[in-house]
Coordinates of C-alpha atoms in Angstrom, one line a residue:
Chain W
X13 CA 276.0 64.6 -15.7
X14 CA 278.8 65.1 -13.2
X15 CA 277.2 62.9 -10.5
X16 CA 276.4 60.1 -13.0
X17 CA 280.1 59.4 -13.4
X18 CA 280.1 57.7 -10.0
X19 CA 278.0 55.0 -11.6
X20 CA 279.0 55.2 -15.3
X21 CA 282.8 55.3 -15.0
X22 CA 283.3 52.1 -12.9
X23 CA 280.7 50.3 -15.1
X24 CA 282.4 51.3 -18.3
X25 CA 285.8 50.3 -17.0
X26 CA 284.5 47.0 -15.7
X27 CA 283.1 46.2 -19.1
X28 CA 286.4 47.1 -20.8
X29 CA 288.7 45.2 -18.4
X30 CA 288.2 41.7 -19.9
X31 CA 289.2 43.1 -23.3
X32 CA 292.2 45.0 -21.8
X33 CA 293.4 41.8 -20.2
X34 CA 294.0 40.3 -23.7
X35 CA 296.7 42.9 -24.1
X36 CA 298.2 42.8 -20.6
X37 CA 297.1 40.3 -17.9
X38 CA 298.5 42.2 -14.9
X39 CA 299.5 45.8 -15.6
X40 CA 296.5 47.1 -17.5
X41 CA 293.8 45.7 -15.2
X42 CA 295.7 47.0 -12.1
X43 CA 296.3 50.4 -13.7
X44 CA 292.8 51.0 -15.2
X45 CA 290.9 49.8 -12.1
X46 CA 293.0 51.9 -9.7
X47 CA 293.0 54.9 -12.1
X48 CA 289.2 54.6 -12.1
X49 CA 289.1 54.6 -8.3
X50 CA 291.5 57.6 -8.1
X51 CA 289.1 59.5 -10.5
X52 CA 286.2 58.6 -8.2
X53 CA 288.0 59.9 -5.1
X54 CA 288.9 63.1 -6.9
X55 CA 285.3 63.4 -8.1
X56 CA 283.9 62.9 -4.6
X57 CA 286.3 65.6 -3.2
X58 CA 285.3 68.0 -6.1
X59 CA 281.6 67.3 -5.4
X60 CA 282.3 68.1 -1.7
X61 CA 283.9 71.4 -2.7
X62 CA 280.9 72.3 -5.0
X63 CA 278.5 71.2 -2.3
X64 CA 276.5 74.2 -0.9
X65 CA 276.4 72.7 2.6
X66 CA 272.7 72.0 2.8
X67 CA 269.7 70.7 0.8
X68 CA 270.1 68.4 -2.1
X69 CA 270.9 68.7 -5.8
X70 CA 269.7 66.5 -8.5
X71 CA 270.9 66.1 -12.1
X72 CA 269.1 65.0 -15.2
X73 CA 271.1 63.0 -17.7
X74 CA 271.1 64.1 -21.3
X75 CA 271.9 61.9 -24.3
X76 CA 272.5 63.7 -27.6
X77 CA 270.4 66.6 -26.4
X78 CA 267.5 64.5 -25.2
X79 CA 266.7 64.3 -21.6
X80 CA 266.9 60.7 -20.2
X81 CA 264.7 60.0 -17.3
X82 CA 267.7 59.4 -15.0
X83 CA 267.7 61.6 -12.0
X84 CA 270.6 61.3 -9.6
X85 CA 270.1 63.0 -6.3
X86 CA 272.8 64.0 -3.8
X87 CA 272.4 65.3 -0.3
X88 CA 274.6 65.5 2.8
X89 CA 274.2 61.8 3.6
X90 CA 274.8 60.5 0.1
X91 CA 277.9 62.8 -0.2
X92 CA 279.4 61.2 2.9
X93 CA 278.6 57.7 1.6
X94 CA 280.1 58.5 -1.8
X95 CA 283.3 59.7 -0.2
X96 CA 283.5 56.5 2.0
X97 CA 282.8 54.2 -1.0
X98 CA 285.5 55.9 -3.1
X99 CA 288.2 56.2 -0.5
X100 CA 287.9 52.7 1.0
X101 CA 287.6 51.2 -2.5
X102 CA 290.9 53.0 -3.5
X103 CA 292.7 51.6 -0.4
X104 CA 291.4 48.1 -1.2
X105 CA 292.3 48.5 -5.0
X106 CA 295.9 49.5 -4.1
X107 CA 296.2 46.5 -1.7
X108 CA 294.9 44.2 -4.5
X109 CA 297.8 45.0 -6.9
X110 CA 300.1 42.6 -5.1
X111 CA 297.6 40.6 -3.0
X112 CA 295.5 39.2 -5.8
X113 CA 298.4 37.4 -7.6
X114 CA 297.2 34.0 -6.5
X115 CA 293.4 34.5 -7.0
X116 CA 293.1 33.9 -10.8
X117 CA 292.1 36.4 -13.4
X118 CA 292.8 40.0 -12.3
X119 CA 290.5 41.5 -15.0
X120 CA 287.5 39.5 -13.8
X121 CA 288.3 40.3 -10.2
X122 CA 288.6 44.1 -10.8
X123 CA 285.5 43.9 -13.0
X124 CA 283.4 42.5 -10.2
X125 CA 285.0 45.0 -7.8
X126 CA 284.1 47.9 -10.0
X127 CA 280.5 46.6 -10.5
X128 CA 280.3 46.5 -6.7
X129 CA 281.5 50.1 -6.5
X130 CA 279.2 51.3 -9.3
X131 CA 276.2 49.5 -7.7
X132 CA 276.9 50.9 -4.2
X133 CA 277.1 54.4 -5.7
X134 CA 273.8 53.7 -7.5
X135 CA 272.2 52.8 -4.2
X136 CA 273.3 56.1 -2.7
X137 CA 272.4 58.3 -5.7
X138 CA 269.0 57.0 -6.7
X139 CA 265.8 58.6 -5.7
X140 CA 263.7 55.5 -6.3
X141 CA 263.2 52.6 -4.0
X142 CA 262.8 50.0 -6.8
X143 CA 266.0 51.2 -8.5
X144 CA 267.7 51.1 -5.2
X145 CA 266.6 47.4 -4.8
X146 CA 268.1 46.5 -8.2
X147 CA 271.4 48.2 -7.4
X148 CA 271.5 46.3 -4.0
X149 CA 271.1 43.1 -6.0
X150 CA 273.8 44.0 -8.4
X151 CA 276.2 44.8 -5.5
X152 CA 275.2 41.6 -3.8
X153 CA 275.9 39.5 -6.9
X154 CA 279.4 41.1 -7.3
X155 CA 280.0 40.3 -3.6
X156 CA 279.1 36.6 -4.0
X157 CA 281.6 36.4 -6.8
X158 CA 284.3 38.0 -4.8
X159 CA 283.6 35.6 -1.9
X160 CA 283.9 32.6 -4.2
X161 CA 287.3 33.8 -5.5
X162 CA 288.9 32.1 -2.5
X163 CA 290.1 28.7 -3.7
X164 CA 289.0 26.6 -0.8
X165 CA 285.8 24.6 -0.1
X166 CA 285.1 27.1 2.7
X167 CA 284.9 30.0 0.3
X168 CA 282.4 28.3 -2.0
X169 CA 280.3 27.2 1.0
X170 CA 280.6 30.8 2.3
X171 CA 279.5 32.2 -1.0
X172 CA 276.6 29.8 -1.3
X173 CA 275.4 30.6 2.3
X174 CA 275.8 34.3 1.6
X175 CA 273.8 34.0 -1.7
X176 CA 270.9 32.1 -0.1
X177 CA 270.6 34.4 2.9
X178 CA 271.0 37.5 0.8
X179 CA 268.3 36.2 -1.5
X180 CA 266.0 35.9 1.6
X181 CA 266.9 39.4 2.6
X182 CA 266.2 40.7 -0.9
X183 CA 262.8 39.0 -0.9
X184 CA 261.9 40.8 2.3
X185 CA 263.0 44.1 0.8
X186 CA 261.2 43.5 -2.5
X187 CA 258.0 42.5 -0.6
X188 CA 258.3 45.7 1.5
X189 CA 258.6 47.8 -1.7
X190 CA 255.7 46.0 -3.3
X191 CA 253.5 46.8 -0.3
X192 CA 254.5 50.4 -0.5
X193 CA 253.8 50.5 -4.2
X194 CA 250.4 48.8 -3.6
X195 CA 249.3 51.4 -1.1
X196 CA 250.9 54.6 -2.5
X197 CA 251.1 53.9 -6.2
X198 CA 254.7 55.1 -6.4
X199 CA 258.3 54.0 -5.7
X200 CA 259.7 57.5 -5.7
X201 CA 261.3 58.3 -2.3
X202 CA 260.1 61.9 -2.2
X203 CA 256.5 61.0 -3.3
X204 CA 256.3 58.2 -0.8
X205 CA 257.6 60.5 2.0
X206 CA 254.7 62.9 1.2
X207 CA 252.1 60.2 1.8
X208 CA 254.1 58.2 4.4
X209 CA 251.0 57.7 6.5
X210 CA 249.7 55.2 3.9
X211 CA 252.8 53.0 4.3
X212 CA 251.7 49.7 5.9
X213 CA 253.4 48.7 9.2
X214 CA 254.3 45.3 7.7
X215 CA 256.7 46.9 5.3
X216 CA 258.6 48.3 8.3
X217 CA 259.1 44.7 9.6
X218 CA 260.1 43.5 6.2
X219 CA 262.6 46.3 5.7
X220 CA 264.0 45.7 9.2
X221 CA 264.6 42.0 8.4
X222 CA 265.9 42.6 4.9
X223 CA 268.3 45.4 5.6
X224 CA 269.2 43.8 9.0
X225 CA 270.4 40.7 7.1
X226 CA 272.4 42.9 4.7
X227 CA 274.0 44.7 7.7
X228 CA 274.7 41.6 9.6
X229 CA 272.8 42.7 12.7
X230 CA 272.0 40.1 15.3
X231 CA 269.9 37.9 14.8
X232 CA 270.4 38.2 11.1
X233 CA 274.2 37.8 11.2
X234 CA 274.8 34.1 10.3
X235 CA 276.2 34.7 6.8
X236 CA 278.9 37.1 7.8
X237 CA 281.5 35.0 9.6
X238 CA 281.3 32.1 7.0
X239 CA 281.4 34.5 4.0
X240 CA 284.3 36.5 5.3
X241 CA 286.4 33.6 6.6
X242 CA 286.9 31.8 3.3
X243 CA 287.1 34.9 1.0
X244 CA 290.2 36.8 0.0
X245 CA 290.8 39.5 2.6
X246 CA 289.9 42.3 0.1
X247 CA 286.3 41.1 0.1
X248 CA 285.6 41.5 3.9
X249 CA 287.5 44.8 3.8
X250 CA 285.3 46.0 0.9
X251 CA 282.1 44.4 2.3
X252 CA 282.6 45.6 5.9
X253 CA 283.8 49.0 4.8
X254 CA 281.5 49.7 2.0
X255 CA 278.7 47.2 1.1
X256 CA 277.3 46.5 4.6
X257 CA 277.4 50.3 5.3
X258 CA 275.6 51.2 2.1
X259 CA 273.2 48.2 1.4
X260 CA 272.5 47.8 5.1
X261 CA 273.0 50.9 7.3
X262 CA 272.5 53.6 4.7
X263 CA 269.5 52.0 3.0
X264 CA 267.8 51.2 6.3
X265 CA 268.4 54.7 7.6
X266 CA 267.2 56.3 4.4
X267 CA 264.1 54.2 4.3
X268 CA 263.2 54.6 8.0
X269 CA 264.1 58.3 8.3
X270 CA 263.3 59.8 4.9
X271 CA 260.7 57.5 3.4
X272 CA 258.5 55.7 6.0
X273 CA 259.1 58.3 8.7
X274 CA 260.9 57.7 12.0
X275 CA 258.8 56.7 15.0
X276 CA 259.3 55.8 18.6
X277 CA 258.7 52.1 17.8
X278 CA 261.4 52.1 15.0
X279 CA 263.8 53.9 17.4
X280 CA 263.3 51.3 20.1
X281 CA 263.7 48.4 17.6
X282 CA 267.0 49.9 16.3
X283 CA 268.3 50.5 19.8
X284 CA 267.5 47.0 20.9
X285 CA 269.0 45.3 17.8
X286 CA 272.0 47.6 18.1
X287 CA 272.7 46.8 21.8
X288 CA 272.2 43.0 21.2
X289 CA 274.6 43.1 18.2
X290 CA 277.2 45.0 20.2
X291 CA 277.1 42.4 23.0
X292 CA 276.7 39.2 21.0
X293 CA 279.3 40.2 18.4
X294 CA 281.9 41.1 21.1
X295 CA 281.2 37.9 23.1
X296 CA 281.3 35.6 20.0
X297 CA 284.6 37.3 18.9
X298 CA 286.2 36.3 22.2
X299 CA 286.4 32.6 21.3
X300 CA 287.7 32.9 17.7
X301 CA 291.2 32.0 16.6
X302 CA 290.9 32.7 12.9
X303 CA 291.7 36.3 12.2
X304 CA 289.0 37.0 9.5
X305 CA 286.3 35.2 11.5
X306 CA 287.1 37.2 14.6
X307 CA 287.0 40.4 12.7
X308 CA 283.6 39.4 11.2
X309 CA 282.2 39.1 14.7
X310 CA 283.8 42.3 15.6
X311 CA 282.1 43.9 12.6
X312 CA 278.7 42.7 13.9
X313 CA 279.5 44.3 17.2
X314 CA 280.6 47.6 15.6
X315 CA 277.6 47.8 13.3
X316 CA 275.6 47.5 16.5
X317 CA 277.2 50.8 17.7
X318 CA 276.1 52.5 14.5
X319 CA 272.5 51.4 14.9
X320 CA 272.6 52.2 18.6
X321 CA 273.6 55.8 17.8
X322 CA 271.3 56.3 14.9
X323 CA 268.4 54.5 16.7
X324 CA 268.4 57.0 19.5
X325 CA 266.9 59.5 17.1
X326 CA 268.6 62.5 18.8
X327 CA 270.9 64.8 16.8
X328 CA 273.9 63.9 18.9
X329 CA 273.2 60.1 18.6
X330 CA 272.8 60.4 14.9
X331 CA 276.1 62.3 14.6
X332 CA 277.7 59.6 16.7
X333 CA 276.2 56.8 14.6
X334 CA 277.3 58.4 11.3
X335 CA 280.7 59.2 12.7
X336 CA 281.1 55.6 13.7
X337 CA 280.0 54.5 10.3
X338 CA 282.7 56.6 8.7
X339 CA 285.5 55.6 11.2
X340 CA 284.5 52.0 11.3
X341 CA 284.9 51.8 7.5
X342 CA 288.5 53.0 7.9
X343 CA 289.7 50.9 10.8
X344 CA 287.8 47.7 10.0
X345 CA 289.1 47.8 6.4
X346 CA 292.6 48.3 7.9
X347 CA 292.2 45.3 10.2
X348 CA 290.8 43.0 7.5
X349 CA 293.6 44.1 5.1
X350 CA 296.1 43.4 7.9
X351 CA 294.7 39.9 8.3
X352 CA 295.1 39.6 4.5
X353 CA 298.8 40.7 4.8
X354 CA 299.4 38.1 7.5
X355 CA 297.7 35.5 5.4
X356 CA 299.8 36.6 2.3
X357 CA 303.0 36.3 4.3
X358 CA 302.3 33.0 6.2
X359 CA 299.6 31.3 4.1
X360 CA 297.3 31.1 7.1
X361 CA 295.0 33.3 9.2
X362 CA 294.8 30.7 12.0
X363 CA 296.2 32.7 15.0
X364 CA 297.2 29.5 16.9
X365 CA 299.7 28.7 14.2
X366 CA 301.2 32.2 14.2
X367 CA 303.6 34.1 16.5
X368 CA 306.5 36.5 16.6
X369 CA 305.6 38.2 13.3
X370 CA 306.3 41.7 14.7
X371 CA 310.0 41.4 13.9
X372 CA 309.4 40.0 10.4
X373 CA 306.6 42.4 9.5
X374 CA 307.1 45.7 11.5
X375 CA 304.9 47.8 9.2
X376 CA 302.0 45.4 9.4
X377 CA 302.4 45.0 13.1
X378 CA 302.3 48.8 13.7
X379 CA 299.3 49.3 11.4
X380 CA 297.5 46.5 13.2
X381 CA 298.1 48.1 16.6
X382 CA 296.7 51.4 15.3
X383 CA 293.6 49.6 13.8
X384 CA 292.9 47.6 16.9
X385 CA 293.3 50.6 19.2
X386 CA 290.9 52.5 17.0
X387 CA 288.4 49.7 17.1
X388 CA 288.6 49.5 20.8
X389 CA 288.1 53.2 21.1
X390 CA 291.4 54.3 22.6
X391 CA 292.2 58.1 22.4
X392 CA 293.2 60.0 20.3
X393 CA 292.4 57.5 17.5
X394 CA 289.2 57.9 15.5
X395 CA 287.1 55.1 17.1
X396 CA 287.3 56.8 20.5
X397 CA 285.4 60.0 19.4
X398 CA 282.6 58.2 17.7
X399 CA 282.0 55.8 20.6
X400 CA 282.3 58.7 23.1
X401 CA 279.6 60.7 21.2
X402 CA 277.3 57.7 21.2
X403 CA 277.8 57.1 24.9
X404 CA 277.2 60.8 25.7
X405 CA 274.0 60.7 23.5
X406 CA 272.8 57.7 25.5
X407 CA 273.5 59.4 28.8
X408 CA 271.7 62.5 27.5
X409 CA 268.5 60.6 27.0
X410 CA 269.1 58.7 30.3
X411 CA 269.8 55.3 28.7
X412 CA 272.5 54.6 31.4
X413 CA 272.4 50.8 31.1
X414 CA 272.9 50.9 27.3
X415 CA 275.8 53.4 27.8
X416 CA 277.3 51.0 30.2
X417 CA 277.0 48.0 27.8
X418 CA 278.6 50.1 25.0
X419 CA 281.6 50.9 27.2
X420 CA 281.8 47.3 28.5
X421 CA 281.8 45.9 24.9
X422 CA 284.5 48.4 24.0
X423 CA 286.7 46.9 26.8
X424 CA 285.9 43.4 25.4
X425 CA 286.9 44.6 22.0
X426 CA 290.2 45.9 23.3
X427 CA 290.7 42.5 25.1
X428 CA 290.2 40.2 22.2
X429 CA 292.1 42.3 19.7
X430 CA 295.1 42.7 22.0
X431 CA 295.1 38.9 22.6
X432 CA 295.3 38.5 18.8
X433 CA 298.0 41.1 18.5
X434 CA 300.0 39.4 21.2
X435 CA 299.5 35.9 19.7
X436 CA 300.3 36.9 16.1
X437 CA 302.9 39.6 16.3
X438 CA 304.6 39.2 19.6
X439 CA 306.1 36.2 21.5
X440 CA 308.3 33.5 20.0
X441 CA 308.6 33.1 16.3
X442 CA 306.6 30.0 15.2
X443 CA 307.5 27.6 12.4
X444 CA 304.7 28.8 10.1
X445 CA 306.2 32.3 10.3
X446 CA 309.9 31.5 9.7
X447 CA 309.8 32.3 6.0
X448 CA 307.5 35.3 6.4
X449 CA 308.7 38.7 5.3
X450 CA 307.4 42.3 5.0
X451 CA 304.6 42.6 2.4
X452 CA 305.1 44.3 -1.0
X453 CA 305.0 48.0 -1.5
X454 CA 301.4 48.6 -2.7
X455 CA 300.0 46.5 0.1
X456 CA 302.1 48.4 2.6
X457 CA 301.1 51.7 1.1
X458 CA 297.4 50.9 1.5
X459 CA 297.8 49.8 5.1
X460 CA 299.9 52.8 6.1
X461 CA 297.4 55.1 4.3
X462 CA 294.5 53.7 6.3
X463 CA 296.5 53.7 9.6
X464 CA 297.3 57.4 9.0
X465 CA 293.6 58.0 8.3
X466 CA 292.7 56.4 11.6
X467 CA 295.1 58.7 13.4
X468 CA 294.4 61.9 11.4
X469 CA 290.6 61.6 11.4
X470 CA 290.9 61.1 15.2
X471 CA 293.0 64.1 15.8
X472 CA 290.9 66.4 13.6
X473 CA 287.6 64.9 14.5
X474 CA 285.9 68.3 15.0
X475 CA 286.3 69.5 11.4
X476 CA 285.4 66.0 10.2
X477 CA 282.1 66.2 12.1
X478 CA 281.4 69.8 11.0
X479 CA 282.2 69.3 7.3
X480 CA 281.3 65.7 6.5
X481 CA 279.0 64.3 9.3
X482 CA 276.8 67.2 10.2
X483 CA 275.2 67.6 6.7
X484 CA 274.5 63.9 6.7
X485 CA 273.0 64.0 10.2
X486 CA 270.9 67.0 9.2
X487 CA 269.3 64.9 6.4
X488 CA 268.2 62.3 9.0
X489 CA 267.1 64.8 11.5
X490 CA 265.1 66.6 8.8
X491 CA 263.4 63.2 8.2
X492 CA 262.4 63.0 11.9
X493 CA 261.1 66.5 11.8
X494 CA 258.9 65.9 8.8
X495 CA 257.5 62.7 10.4
X496 CA 256.6 64.7 13.5
X497 CA 255.0 67.4 11.3
X498 CA 253.0 64.7 9.4
X499 CA 251.9 63.2 12.7
X500 CA 250.8 66.5 14.2
X501 CA 249.1 67.7 11.0
X502 CA 247.6 64.2 10.4
X503 CA 246.5 64.0 14.0
X504 CA 244.8 67.4 14.3
Chain E
X1 CA 245.8 37.0 -28.6
X2 CA 245.5 37.0 -24.8
X3 CA 244.4 33.3 -24.5
X4 CA 247.5 32.4 -26.6
X5 CA 249.8 34.4 -24.2
X6 CA 248.1 32.8 -21.2
X7 CA 248.6 29.4 -22.8
X8 CA 252.3 30.2 -23.3
X9 CA 252.6 31.1 -19.6
X10 CA 251.1 27.8 -18.6
X11 CA 253.2 25.8 -21.0
X12 CA 256.5 27.4 -20.1
X13 CA 255.7 27.3 -16.4
X14 CA 254.9 23.6 -16.8
X15 CA 258.1 23.0 -18.6
X16 CA 260.0 24.8 -15.8
X17 CA 258.6 22.2 -13.4
X18 CA 258.8 19.1 -15.5
X19 CA 262.3 19.6 -17.1
X20 CA 265.1 17.8 -15.3
X21 CA 267.9 20.0 -16.7
X22 CA 268.1 22.9 -14.3
X23 CA 269.4 25.4 -16.8
X24 CA 266.6 24.7 -19.4
X25 CA 264.1 24.8 -16.5
X26 CA 265.4 28.3 -15.6
X27 CA 265.2 29.5 -19.2
X28 CA 261.6 28.3 -19.4
X29 CA 260.7 30.1 -16.2
X30 CA 262.3 33.3 -17.7
X31 CA 260.2 33.0 -20.9
X32 CA 257.1 32.4 -18.8
X33 CA 257.8 35.5 -16.8
X34 CA 258.2 37.6 -19.9
X35 CA 254.8 36.4 -21.1
X36 CA 253.3 37.1 -17.7
X37 CA 254.8 40.6 -17.9
X38 CA 253.1 41.1 -21.3
X39 CA 249.8 40.0 -19.7
X40 CA 250.2 42.7 -17.0
X41 CA 250.6 45.2 -19.8
X42 CA 247.5 44.0 -21.5
X43 CA 245.6 44.2 -18.2
X44 CA 246.6 47.8 -17.8
X45 CA 249.3 47.4 -15.2
X46 CA 252.4 48.6 -17.0
X47 CA 254.5 49.1 -13.9
X48 CA 253.7 45.6 -12.6
X49 CA 254.8 44.4 -16.1
X50 CA 258.1 46.2 -16.0
X51 CA 258.8 45.0 -12.5
X52 CA 257.9 41.4 -13.4
X53 CA 260.2 41.5 -16.4
X54 CA 263.0 43.3 -14.5
X55 CA 262.9 41.3 -11.3
X56 CA 261.8 37.8 -12.3
X57 CA 262.9 37.5 -15.9
X58 CA 266.1 39.5 -15.3
X59 CA 267.5 39.5 -11.8
X60 CA 266.1 36.3 -10.3
X61 CA 267.3 34.4 -13.4
X62 CA 270.8 35.7 -12.9
X63 CA 270.6 34.5 -9.3
X64 CA 269.4 31.0 -10.4
X65 CA 272.1 30.7 -13.0
X66 CA 274.7 31.8 -10.5
X67 CA 273.5 29.3 -8.0
X68 CA 273.6 26.5 -10.6
X69 CA 277.2 27.6 -11.5
X70 CA 278.2 27.5 -7.8
X71 CA 276.7 24.1 -7.0
X72 CA 277.4 22.6 -10.4
X73 CA 274.2 22.0 -12.5
X74 CA 275.6 19.4 -14.8
X75 CA 273.9 16.5 -13.1
X76 CA 270.2 15.9 -13.5
X77 CA 268.5 16.2 -10.2
X78 CA 266.3 13.4 -8.9
X79 CA 263.3 15.4 -7.6
X80 CA 260.4 14.4 -5.4
X81 CA 257.0 14.2 -7.1
X82 CA 255.3 16.7 -4.8
X83 CA 256.0 19.9 -6.8
X84 CA 254.5 18.2 -10.0
X85 CA 251.4 17.0 -8.1
X86 CA 251.0 20.4 -6.5
X87 CA 251.4 22.1 -9.9
X88 CA 248.7 19.8 -11.5
X89 CA 246.3 20.4 -8.6
X90 CA 246.7 24.2 -8.8
X91 CA 246.4 24.1 -12.6
X92 CA 243.1 22.2 -12.2
X93 CA 241.8 24.7 -9.6
X94 CA 242.6 27.7 -11.7
X95 CA 241.3 26.1 -14.9
X96 CA 238.0 25.5 -13.1
X97 CA 237.9 29.1 -11.8
X98 CA 238.5 30.3 -15.3
X99 CA 235.8 28.1 -16.9
X100 CA 233.2 29.2 -14.3
X101 CA 234.0 32.8 -14.8
X102 CA 235.5 33.7 -11.5
X103 CA 235.9 37.4 -11.1
X104 CA 238.5 39.1 -8.8
X105 CA 236.5 41.5 -6.7
X106 CA 239.4 43.7 -5.5
X107 CA 242.1 45.1 -7.7
X108 CA 244.1 47.9 -6.0
X109 CA 243.7 50.6 -8.6
X110 CA 246.3 52.9 -7.0
X111 CA 249.2 50.6 -8.1
X112 CA 248.3 50.1 -11.7
X113 CA 249.8 53.3 -13.1
X114 CA 248.9 54.9 -16.4
X115 CA 247.0 52.3 -18.5
X116 CA 247.7 54.1 -21.8
X117 CA 251.5 53.7 -21.7
X118 CA 253.1 51.0 -23.7
X119 CA 256.2 49.0 -22.6
X120 CA 258.7 51.2 -24.3
X121 CA 257.1 54.4 -22.8
X122 CA 257.1 53.0 -19.3
X123 CA 260.6 51.8 -19.5
X124 CA 262.0 54.8 -21.3
X125 CA 259.9 57.6 -19.7
X126 CA 259.6 56.2 -16.2
X127 CA 262.2 53.5 -15.5
X128 CA 265.4 54.5 -17.4
X129 CA 267.6 54.4 -14.3
X130 CA 266.4 50.7 -13.8
X131 CA 268.1 49.9 -17.1
X132 CA 271.4 51.2 -15.8
X133 CA 270.9 49.1 -12.6
X134 CA 270.0 46.1 -14.8
X135 CA 273.2 46.5 -16.8
X136 CA 275.1 46.3 -13.4
X137 CA 273.2 43.1 -12.6
X138 CA 274.0 41.6 -16.0
X139 CA 277.7 42.6 -15.7
X140 CA 277.9 41.2 -12.2
X141 CA 276.2 38.0 -13.2
X142 CA 278.5 37.5 -16.3
X143 CA 281.7 38.3 -14.4
X144 CA 280.8 36.0 -11.4
X145 CA 280.0 33.1 -13.7
X146 CA 283.3 33.7 -15.6
X147 CA 285.2 33.7 -12.3
X148 CA 283.5 30.4 -11.2
X149 CA 284.0 28.8 -14.6
X150 CA 287.7 29.8 -14.9
X151 CA 288.3 28.5 -11.3
X152 CA 286.5 25.2 -12.1
X153 CA 288.6 24.9 -15.3
X154 CA 291.8 25.4 -13.4
X155 CA 290.9 22.9 -10.7
X156 CA 289.8 20.4 -13.4
X157 CA 286.4 19.9 -11.8

């Protein structure tokens, strides 16, 4: 029952929020939603403490003594994801307390937010591909709603584009699942894994396109800049930090490593897509002047690093990929929330209209520097260690050219993010920024918390790897091992 | 009983194509999907039935209604005649196939599941978690539409 609270609690609170808003329009929705997120963070830490360190445990749900056929499964990888979902959501939830004042009904906003959290938890905890698909759709629906909360024409257009492209992605995923069901007669992850040789090759392509679209990998990235630019900053923070990681990276890794079985071809595809995304995302980010659009392209590039690491298929590469997944969630959420703070203070995220904000917003300026240095991979901040491990993993398997591109793109990242920092926070104070002031307490608390996390998780990267990343990496490595065994046994 | 259900599928599918009001067309498509799901059950493919009702009658409908809310479905759409002609041609072809006793030679038996389970048993015994996921979908759909409606109300358009 304990694990089911990750899905049930946010869903129940989401259902209750519109009623609570009749009593209090601001305080109760803020309080209940954030209390729910605090409970989820506490639950994920408790789960981590109860975690034996290896294997997986599953729970059956009981209803008045009768067993329901709901089986939630938790292993090292899902534990890591649950922690990322809960902690990033809490940071975004705290930021929303002051930020969402101008975006209409809080109760509806938090309700969509919590449905997104419940659905992403569902994706991570389910042991069935079809259920995973429905949860992906639920999370996607909540995301479209959050994108459309922006009051401009851009946000509606972004939401519409996002909806259409996501529907295409979902069709691919559903067709992939249908093909697997057709050939294996089951949608249960464990049962499919035991007969993975029956899985048709076409479903691999369909999953790659479907999950690639959800992750924003090049060439499936078109929706991301438009969806993120018009939306309130909390959506890209949540989407880039949580949704893309779960519905894209996690789902694809789970399917390729633990269901279909990892192969050389899949590895090559992931590495190629990863390296193209790194380069294209970084190059496209160079020409951007709108903060959220630039960060969207930066996200495409950083997701490329995750796939590059995981795609190598080596234990070190997988550790690097998962570590970057974790760290990117922190620093990219921080950067998007910083962009939101700038937009909150100046009513614009167009960097050409901004300048000299550092003196007016010292906290935001400092947290932005920490976020950008982490993104660029400057030591001792967290992004440095994950990128370093990915580069070492590439050198270990003699992919020198890819290692060079990874380093080169990191320099590009530092360049375009420093340019933005200089333009927005340093230099002469511009007219648009004259009335700007430091942002309210809860927004600052969230930014400072994430900035400290960037610093702290960088300094203590070794325990982070040992306690959080290694169990997750072991799950994927185990997937590779069983595919090799299936191949050898099947081949002999 | 089965011919009647098949007839209902045809009628509601036809209505989904012919109706000019998008919302009514979507509702007809949903009803048609539910009947199609029932046919799957009758033909001994309960899992296909559950998936049809879950995905098409549930999830896809939420997506359609959401899209209509986003783009504003108040206006009647002037449609080209091609889908209607295409529908009539397909209807004719399948009617002829049905009349002349066309038999499908290959039905993948592995994917049909247990033929002796009814809808409730499949849903309750096999797909309970899907219901939780469907609740998330319904919640998300309702909240998104509420957000869009309240925004349109405030903007006055």
